[in-house]
Amino acid sequence: MDAPPPPVSEPTFLDPHELIENSQPAPRTGGLWYVVGGFFFVVMISAYAGNQSPELQTAVRLLGGVTMIGLLMAMSVFTWITVGRQREEQRRLESLEELVQLRRWPEAAMMLQELLSKPTRSPQARVQGLVYLTVVLARYHRYADTITVQEHLLDNIDMDPGTQYALQLGRAMSMLQQDHLVDANQAIRDLHRVENSGESAGLALIEIYRDVKTGHPGEAIEMFDSKLALLRKQLGHRVADAWALVAKAYDMVGREESARQAYMNATLLAPIAEISRKYSEVASLTGKYQPAIAPAE
Amino acid sequence: MLSSASAISIFRRDMLLGTLLRIVMLAAATACMAMNFLPTARSTDGTLLLLGVGMLWLALSYRSVKSQRLAAESTSLIATGQLEEAERQIEEALGSFSLFRATKMLTLHHLALLRHAQKRWQDAADLSRVLLKQRLGTIQSLARPNRLLLADSLLELNDVHGAYLALADLYRERLSLGEATNLLLIQLDYESRLGSWETMLPRGAAYKRVQLTELMPAASSARAQAFLALAAKKSGRDDWADWLRARAELLADPLTLMKDRPVLSELWPAKT
């Protein structure tokens, strides 16, 4: 009797470890150096043969010339193919960015799975893909996986300060969502040490969320009032998140009129379902306060 | 600060120089190859000479890449408002030699972006026009943002017809999401000057436009929604006007909006 086949584990969709591993760019084959080496080889052979046997000089030079033309043509074809592939990858990254902006999450997830399941053409494309992966994973509330990717990027990749700061902000937010409050506090302290962090609306939003989550509504309201201009300028429509969180803070301290107005402002800018999906704490306000109603088409 | 006339003159000179140098080097390379096939040139090794030409090409390419990097860094400086540093980098990139046309054209595009950010509309328009007259080749994708920049600068200069001409070609092209949002803002500005209120907020497709404004940065989104609110008011759609105006107020100070576009004062009569 045949033994039953071993259980096959179901492949995980958007498995961060797998995608981090598989997306490592393949080492360069050094095709250019082979061509340069070939070039030098032809030059040396040509010079040597010419000196050794003047009778063969013409034949050797002819052969050298033909080889050189062949090498140049090979290099041109190789460059053309490589550039074409890199452009295709760049186009896919641009499409991904648009899908994320348009909040078309299932399509973005599918595209990321495909892009990062095999070696990317360049390290920059991999980093960009992994950054988008953190956004998509957070959208699906897979915060532990989000933190895994963010920590991989922060620990292993040398990034520009702006991207690094944005990733640190994202990680702190994911930690809060995961209720890892000690880690989140440490992450917020680290963010405060970065130059000009006082001018970061992202950091202000995270602190408002922390204060609402940990039952410090007074501090959340104070932070919101002092940073409103910054939040508005830097977050654009995402300032709805801050309005919703401050509505919750007002509600917690019993300032219902302010809560009502803040809730109205939040729902003017974004649908309440979208905000509640991000911050479960805000869901309790649904039904208690009237949301803004968009006019009919 | 480099004037647009000087920048254009340097750009044209370097483009010509680069083209001449490329032709000379290509001719030299061909001559070197030919030496191996011509019995009359036995005393000289063409392959060795070709190696020399190749080395020179590599050295000049390296310089060009350095110049390209300088210009590329300037975009993030402009985006973060470090305009003086961006000015310095672009001037350096424009002054350094580049073998490739694309590098020079990118540098000029970045200078146009910088002038736009500095609100020097005439300079931005002049630079964009020069760039659009070039054969862009591998950087053809630069044409669309450049057209948008030209249209916006011309609107700021109150040249509505010029803006129309700059925008016209864009409707035939497939735009990226970022370009589509930029186009929408410029189009709303343009249509408000023509008084095409119904076109600005088309019935049955109003939400599509509003959703696109949500993807813009705060200041642009506020202005776009204020334009839409004005269009709604002029078309007698008061519910839309109130809703859009309230959204615009949450994203930017109405006084700033009215200062930049006085036509929007109709939305906030009490504040004028």
CSV table of C-alpha atoms in Angstrom, one decimal, chain A:
chain,number,residue,atom,x,y,z
A,1,MET,CA,0.0,0.0,0.0
A,2,ASP,CA,1.4,3.4,-1.0
A,3,ALA,CA,2.1,5.9,1.8
A,4,PRO,CA,-0.2,8.9,1.6
A,5,PRO,CA,1.4,11.9,0.0
A,6,PRO,CA,2.9,14.4,2.4
A,7,PRO,CA,0.6,17.4,3.1
A,8,VAL,CA,1.2,20.2,0.8
A,9,SER,CA,1.2,23.6,2.6
A,10,GLU,CA,-1.1,26.1,0.9
A,11,PRO,CA,1.1,28.9,-0.6
A,12,THR,CA,0.5,32.1,1.3
A,13,PHE,CA,-0.5,35.1,-0.7
A,14,LEU,CA,1.8,38.1,-0.2
A,15,ASP,CA,4.1,36.1,2.2
A,16,PRO,CA,6.6,38.8,3.2
A,17,HIS,CA,9.5,36.5,3.9
A,18,GLU,CA,9.1,34.7,0.6
A,19,LEU,CA,8.8,38.0,-1.3
A,20,ILE,CA,11.7,39.6,0.5
A,21,GLU,CA,13.8,36.5,-0.4
A,22,ASN,CA,12.7,36.0,-4.0
A,23,SER,CA,12.9,39.6,-5.0
A,24,GLN,CA,16.6,39.9,-4.4
A,25,PRO,CA,18.0,41.1,-7.7
A,26,ALA,CA,20.1,38.5,-9.6
A,27,PRO,CA,23.8,39.1,-9.4
A,28,ARG,CA,25.1,40.9,-12.5
A,29,THR,CA,26.6,38.6,-15.1
A,30,GLY,CA,29.2,41.2,-16.0
A,31,GLY,CA,28.4,41.0,-19.7
A,32,LEU,CA,30.0,44.4,-20.2
A,33,TRP,CA,33.3,43.2,-18.7
A,34,TYR,CA,33.3,40.1,-21.0
A,35,VAL,CA,33.0,42.5,-24.0
A,36,VAL,CA,35.7,44.8,-22.7
A,37,GLY,CA,37.9,41.8,-22.1
A,38,GLY,CA,37.2,40.6,-25.6
A,39,PHE,CA,38.1,44.0,-26.9
A,40,PHE,CA,41.5,44.0,-25.2
A,41,PHE,CA,42.1,40.4,-26.2
A,42,VAL,CA,41.5,41.2,-29.9
A,43,VAL,CA,43.8,44.3,-29.6
A,44,MET,CA,46.6,42.3,-28.0
A,45,ILE,CA,46.4,39.4,-30.5
A,46,SER,CA,46.3,41.8,-33.4
A,47,ALA,CA,49.4,43.7,-32.2
A,48,TYR,CA,51.3,40.5,-31.3
A,49,ALA,CA,50.5,38.7,-34.6
A,50,GLY,CA,51.4,41.8,-36.5
A,51,ASN,CA,54.8,42.0,-34.8
A,52,GLN,CA,55.5,38.3,-35.0
A,53,SER,CA,54.6,37.8,-38.7
A,54,PRO,CA,54.4,40.8,-40.9
A,55,GLU,CA,53.1,38.6,-43.7
A,56,LEU,CA,50.0,37.7,-41.7
A,57,GLN,CA,49.4,41.3,-40.6
A,58,THR,CA,46.7,42.1,-43.1
A,59,ALA,CA,44.8,38.9,-42.4
A,60,VAL,CA,45.0,39.4,-38.6
A,61,ARG,CA,43.8,43.0,-38.8
A,62,LEU,CA,40.9,42.0,-41.0
A,63,LEU,CA,40.0,39.3,-38.6
A,64,GLY,CA,40.4,41.8,-35.7
A,65,GLY,CA,38.2,44.3,-37.5
A,66,VAL,CA,35.4,41.8,-38.1
A,67,THR,CA,35.6,40.6,-34.4
A,68,MET,CA,35.4,44.1,-33.2
A,69,ILE,CA,32.3,44.8,-35.3
A,70,GLY,CA,30.8,41.6,-33.9
A,71,LEU,CA,31.6,42.7,-30.3
A,72,LEU,CA,30.1,46.1,-30.8
A,73,MET,CA,26.9,44.7,-32.3
A,74,ALA,CA,26.6,42.2,-29.5
A,75,MET,CA,27.0,44.9,-27.0
A,76,SER,CA,24.4,47.1,-28.7
A,77,VAL,CA,21.9,44.2,-28.7
A,78,PHE,CA,22.6,43.3,-25.1
A,79,THR,CA,22.1,47.0,-24.0
A,80,TRP,CA,18.9,47.3,-26.0
A,81,ILE,CA,17.4,44.2,-24.4
A,82,THR,CA,18.5,45.2,-20.9
A,83,VAL,CA,17.2,48.7,-21.2
A,84,GLY,CA,13.9,47.4,-22.6
A,85,ARG,CA,13.5,45.1,-19.6
A,86,GLN,CA,14.3,47.8,-17.1
A,87,ARG,CA,11.8,50.1,-18.7
A,88,GLU,CA,9.1,47.4,-18.5
A,89,GLU,CA,9.8,47.0,-14.8
A,90,GLN,CA,9.7,50.7,-14.3
A,91,ARG,CA,6.3,50.8,-16.1
A,92,ARG,CA,4.9,48.1,-13.8
A,93,LEU,CA,6.1,50.1,-10.8
A,94,GLU,CA,4.4,53.2,-12.1
A,95,SER,CA,1.2,51.2,-12.6
A,96,LEU,CA,1.5,49.8,-9.1
A,97,GLU,CA,1.8,53.3,-7.7
A,98,GLU,CA,-1.3,54.3,-9.4
A,99,LEU,CA,-3.2,51.3,-8.2
A,100,VAL,CA,-2.2,52.1,-4.6
A,101,GLN,CA,-3.2,55.7,-5.0
A,102,LEU,CA,-6.6,54.7,-6.5
A,103,ARG,CA,-7.0,52.2,-3.6
A,104,ARG,CA,-7.5,49.4,-6.0
A,105,TRP,CA,-6.1,47.0,-3.5
A,106,PRO,CA,-6.8,43.5,-5.0
A,107,GLU,CA,-5.1,44.5,-8.3
A,108,ALA,CA,-2.2,46.1,-6.5
A,109,ALA,CA,-1.8,42.9,-4.4
A,110,MET,CA,-1.8,40.7,-7.4
A,111,MET,CA,0.7,42.8,-9.2
A,112,LEU,CA,3.0,42.9,-6.2
A,113,GLN,CA,2.9,39.2,-5.8
A,114,GLU,CA,4.0,38.8,-9.4
A,115,LEU,CA,6.6,41.5,-9.3
A,116,LEU,CA,8.3,40.4,-6.1
A,117,SER,CA,8.1,36.6,-6.6
A,118,LYS,CA,11.1,36.7,-8.9
A,119,PRO,CA,14.4,38.7,-8.8
A,120,THR,CA,13.9,42.3,-9.8
A,121,ARG,CA,16.1,43.9,-12.4
A,122,SER,CA,17.4,46.6,-10.1
A,123,PRO,CA,17.8,47.0,-6.3
A,124,GLN,CA,15.8,50.3,-6.5
A,125,ALA,CA,12.8,48.6,-8.1
A,126,ARG,CA,12.9,46.0,-5.3
A,127,VAL,CA,12.9,48.7,-2.6
A,128,GLN,CA,10.1,50.5,-4.3
A,129,GLY,CA,8.1,47.3,-4.7
A,130,LEU,CA,8.6,46.4,-1.0
A,131,VAL,CA,7.5,49.9,0.1
A,132,TYR,CA,4.3,49.4,-1.8
A,133,LEU,CA,3.9,46.0,-0.2
A,134,THR,CA,3.9,47.6,3.2
A,135,VAL,CA,1.0,49.8,2.2
A,136,VAL,CA,-1.0,46.9,0.8
A,137,LEU,CA,-0.4,44.7,3.8
A,138,ALA,CA,-1.4,47.5,6.1
A,139,ARG,CA,-4.6,47.9,4.1
A,140,TYR,CA,-5.4,44.2,4.7
A,141,HIS,CA,-4.7,44.7,8.4
A,142,ARG,CA,-1.7,42.4,8.2
A,143,TYR,CA,0.3,44.6,10.6
A,144,ALA,CA,2.8,41.9,11.7
A,145,ASP,CA,3.7,41.3,8.1
A,146,THR,CA,3.9,45.0,7.4
A,147,ILE,CA,6.4,45.4,10.3
A,148,THR,CA,8.5,42.5,9.0
A,149,VAL,CA,8.9,44.2,5.6
A,150,GLN,CA,9.5,47.7,7.1
A,151,GLU,CA,12.2,46.3,9.5
A,152,HIS,CA,13.8,44.4,6.7
A,153,LEU,CA,14.1,47.7,4.7
A,154,LEU,CA,15.2,49.8,7.6
A,155,ASP,CA,17.8,47.3,8.7
A,156,ASN,CA,19.3,46.3,5.4
A,157,ILE,CA,18.8,49.1,2.8
A,158,ASP,CA,20.6,52.4,2.7
A,159,MET,CA,17.7,54.8,1.8
A,160,ASP,CA,17.4,58.5,1.5
A,161,PRO,CA,16.4,60.2,4.7
A,162,GLY,CA,12.8,61.0,3.5
A,163,THR,CA,12.0,57.4,2.6
A,164,GLN,CA,13.6,56.2,5.8
A,165,TYR,CA,11.5,58.6,7.9
A,166,ALA,CA,8.3,57.6,6.1
A,167,LEU,CA,9.0,53.9,6.7
A,168,GLN,CA,9.7,54.6,10.4
A,169,LEU,CA,6.4,56.4,10.6
A,170,GLY,CA,4.6,53.5,9.0
A,171,ARG,CA,6.2,51.1,11.4
A,172,ALA,CA,5.2,53.1,14.4
A,173,MET,CA,1.6,53.2,13.1
A,174,SER,CA,1.6,49.4,12.5
A,175,MET,CA,2.9,48.8,16.0
A,176,LEU,CA,0.0,50.9,17.4
A,177,GLN,CA,-2.5,49.0,15.3
A,178,GLN,CA,-1.0,45.8,16.7
A,179,ASP,CA,-1.3,47.1,20.2
A,180,HIS,CA,2.5,46.9,20.7
A,181,LEU,CA,2.3,50.1,22.7
A,182,VAL,CA,5.8,49.9,24.3
A,183,ASP,CA,7.5,49.3,21.0
A,184,ALA,CA,5.3,52.1,19.4
A,185,ASN,CA,6.3,54.5,22.2
A,186,GLN,CA,10.0,53.7,21.6
A,187,ALA,CA,9.5,54.2,17.8
A,188,ILE,CA,7.8,57.6,18.4
A,189,ARG,CA,10.7,58.6,20.7
A,190,ASP,CA,13.2,57.6,17.9
A,191,LEU,CA,11.2,59.7,15.4
A,192,HIS,CA,11.3,62.7,17.7
A,193,ARG,CA,15.1,62.5,17.6
A,194,VAL,CA,15.1,63.1,13.8
A,195,GLU,CA,15.8,66.6,12.7
A,196,ASN,CA,12.7,68.7,11.9
A,197,SER,CA,10.4,66.0,13.3
A,198,GLY,CA,8.3,68.8,14.8
A,199,GLU,CA,7.3,69.7,11.3
A,200,SER,CA,6.0,66.2,10.5
A,201,ALA,CA,2.2,65.8,10.2
A,202,GLY,CA,2.6,62.1,10.0
A,203,LEU,CA,4.2,62.0,13.4
A,204,ALA,CA,1.5,64.3,14.8
A,205,LEU,CA,-1.2,61.9,13.5
A,206,ILE,CA,0.5,58.9,15.1
A,207,GLU,CA,0.7,60.7,18.4
A,208,ILE,CA,-3.0,61.7,18.3
A,209,TYR,CA,-3.8,58.1,17.5
A,210,ARG,CA,-1.6,56.8,20.4
A,211,ASP,CA,-3.3,59.3,22.8
A,212,VAL,CA,-6.8,58.2,21.7
A,213,LYS,CA,-5.9,54.6,22.0
A,214,THR,CA,-4.3,54.8,25.4
A,215,GLY,CA,-7.1,56.9,26.9
A,216,HIS,CA,-5.4,60.4,26.9
A,217,PRO,CA,-8.0,62.4,24.9
A,218,GLY,CA,-6.9,65.7,26.4
A,219,GLU,CA,-3.4,65.3,24.9
A,220,ALA,CA,-4.8,64.2,21.6
A,221,ILE,CA,-7.0,67.4,21.4
A,222,GLU,CA,-4.0,69.6,22.4
A,223,MET,CA,-1.8,68.0,19.7
A,224,PHE,CA,-4.6,68.4,17.1
A,225,ASP,CA,-5.1,72.1,17.9
A,226,SER,CA,-1.4,72.9,17.8
A,227,LYS,CA,-0.7,71.0,14.6
A,228,LEU,CA,-3.9,71.5,12.6
A,229,ALA,CA,-2.3,73.8,10.0
A,230,LEU,CA,0.5,71.3,9.5
A,231,LEU,CA,-1.9,68.3,9.3
A,232,ARG,CA,-4.0,70.1,6.7
A,233,LYS,CA,-1.0,71.1,4.6
A,234,GLN,CA,0.8,67.9,4.5
A,235,LEU,CA,-1.9,65.2,4.7
A,236,GLY,CA,-4.3,66.6,2.1
A,237,HIS,CA,-7.5,64.5,2.2
A,238,ARG,CA,-6.0,62.2,4.8
A,239,VAL,CA,-6.5,65.0,7.3
A,240,ALA,CA,-9.9,63.3,7.6
A,241,ASP,CA,-8.1,60.7,9.8
A,242,ALA,CA,-7.0,63.4,12.3
A,243,TRP,CA,-10.6,64.9,12.4
A,244,ALA,CA,-12.1,61.5,13.1
A,245,LEU,CA,-9.6,60.8,15.8
A,246,VAL,CA,-10.1,64.1,17.5
A,247,ALA,CA,-13.9,63.6,17.2
A,248,LYS,CA,-13.3,60.4,19.2
A,249,ALA,CA,-11.2,62.4,21.7
A,250,TYR,CA,-13.9,65.0,22.2
A,251,ASP,CA,-16.5,62.3,22.6
A,252,MET,CA,-14.3,60.7,25.3
A,253,VAL,CA,-14.2,63.9,27.3
A,254,GLY,CA,-17.9,64.5,26.8
A,255,ARG,CA,-17.5,67.6,24.5
A,256,GLU,CA,-20.3,66.4,22.2
A,257,GLU,CA,-20.8,69.5,20.2
A,258,SER,CA,-17.1,69.7,19.3
A,259,ALA,CA,-17.2,65.9,18.6
A,260,ARG,CA,-20.2,66.4,16.3
A,261,GLN,CA,-18.4,69.1,14.3
A,262,ALA,CA,-15.2,67.2,14.1
A,263,TYR,CA,-17.1,64.1,12.9
A,264,MET,CA,-18.8,66.1,10.3
A,265,ASN,CA,-15.5,67.5,9.0
A,266,ALA,CA,-14.0,64.0,8.9
A,267,THR,CA,-16.9,62.6,6.9
A,268,LEU,CA,-16.9,65.6,4.6
A,269,LEU,CA,-13.4,64.5,3.4
A,270,ALA,CA,-13.6,60.7,3.5
A,271,PRO,CA,-16.3,58.0,3.8
A,272,ILE,CA,-16.8,56.9,7.4
A,273,ALA,CA,-16.5,53.3,6.4
A,274,GLU,CA,-12.9,54.0,5.1
A,275,ILE,CA,-11.9,55.8,8.3
A,276,SER,CA,-13.5,53.2,10.7
A,277,ARG,CA,-11.7,50.4,8.8
A,278,LYS,CA,-8.4,52.1,9.6
A,279,TYR,CA,-9.2,53.1,13.2
A,280,SER,CA,-11.6,50.7,14.9
A,281,GLU,CA,-11.8,53.1,17.9
A,282,VAL,CA,-13.8,55.5,15.7
A,283,ALA,CA,-16.4,53.0,14.7
A,284,SER,CA,-18.3,53.6,18.0
A,285,LEU,CA,-19.2,57.1,16.8
A,286,THR,CA,-21.2,55.7,13.9
A,287,GLY,CA,-24.9,56.3,14.7
A,288,LYS,CA,-24.1,58.7,17.5
A,289,TYR,CA,-23.2,61.6,15.3
A,290,GLN,CA,-24.5,62.6,11.9
A,291,PRO,CA,-22.0,62.2,9.0
A,292,ALA,CA,-21.8,64.7,6.2
A,293,ILE,CA,-23.9,63.6,3.3
A,294,ALA,CA,-22.5,64.0,-0.2
A,295,PRO,CA,-25.0,65.4,-2.7
A,296,ALA,CA,-26.7,63.2,-5.3
A,297,GLU,CA,-25.2,63.0,-8.7
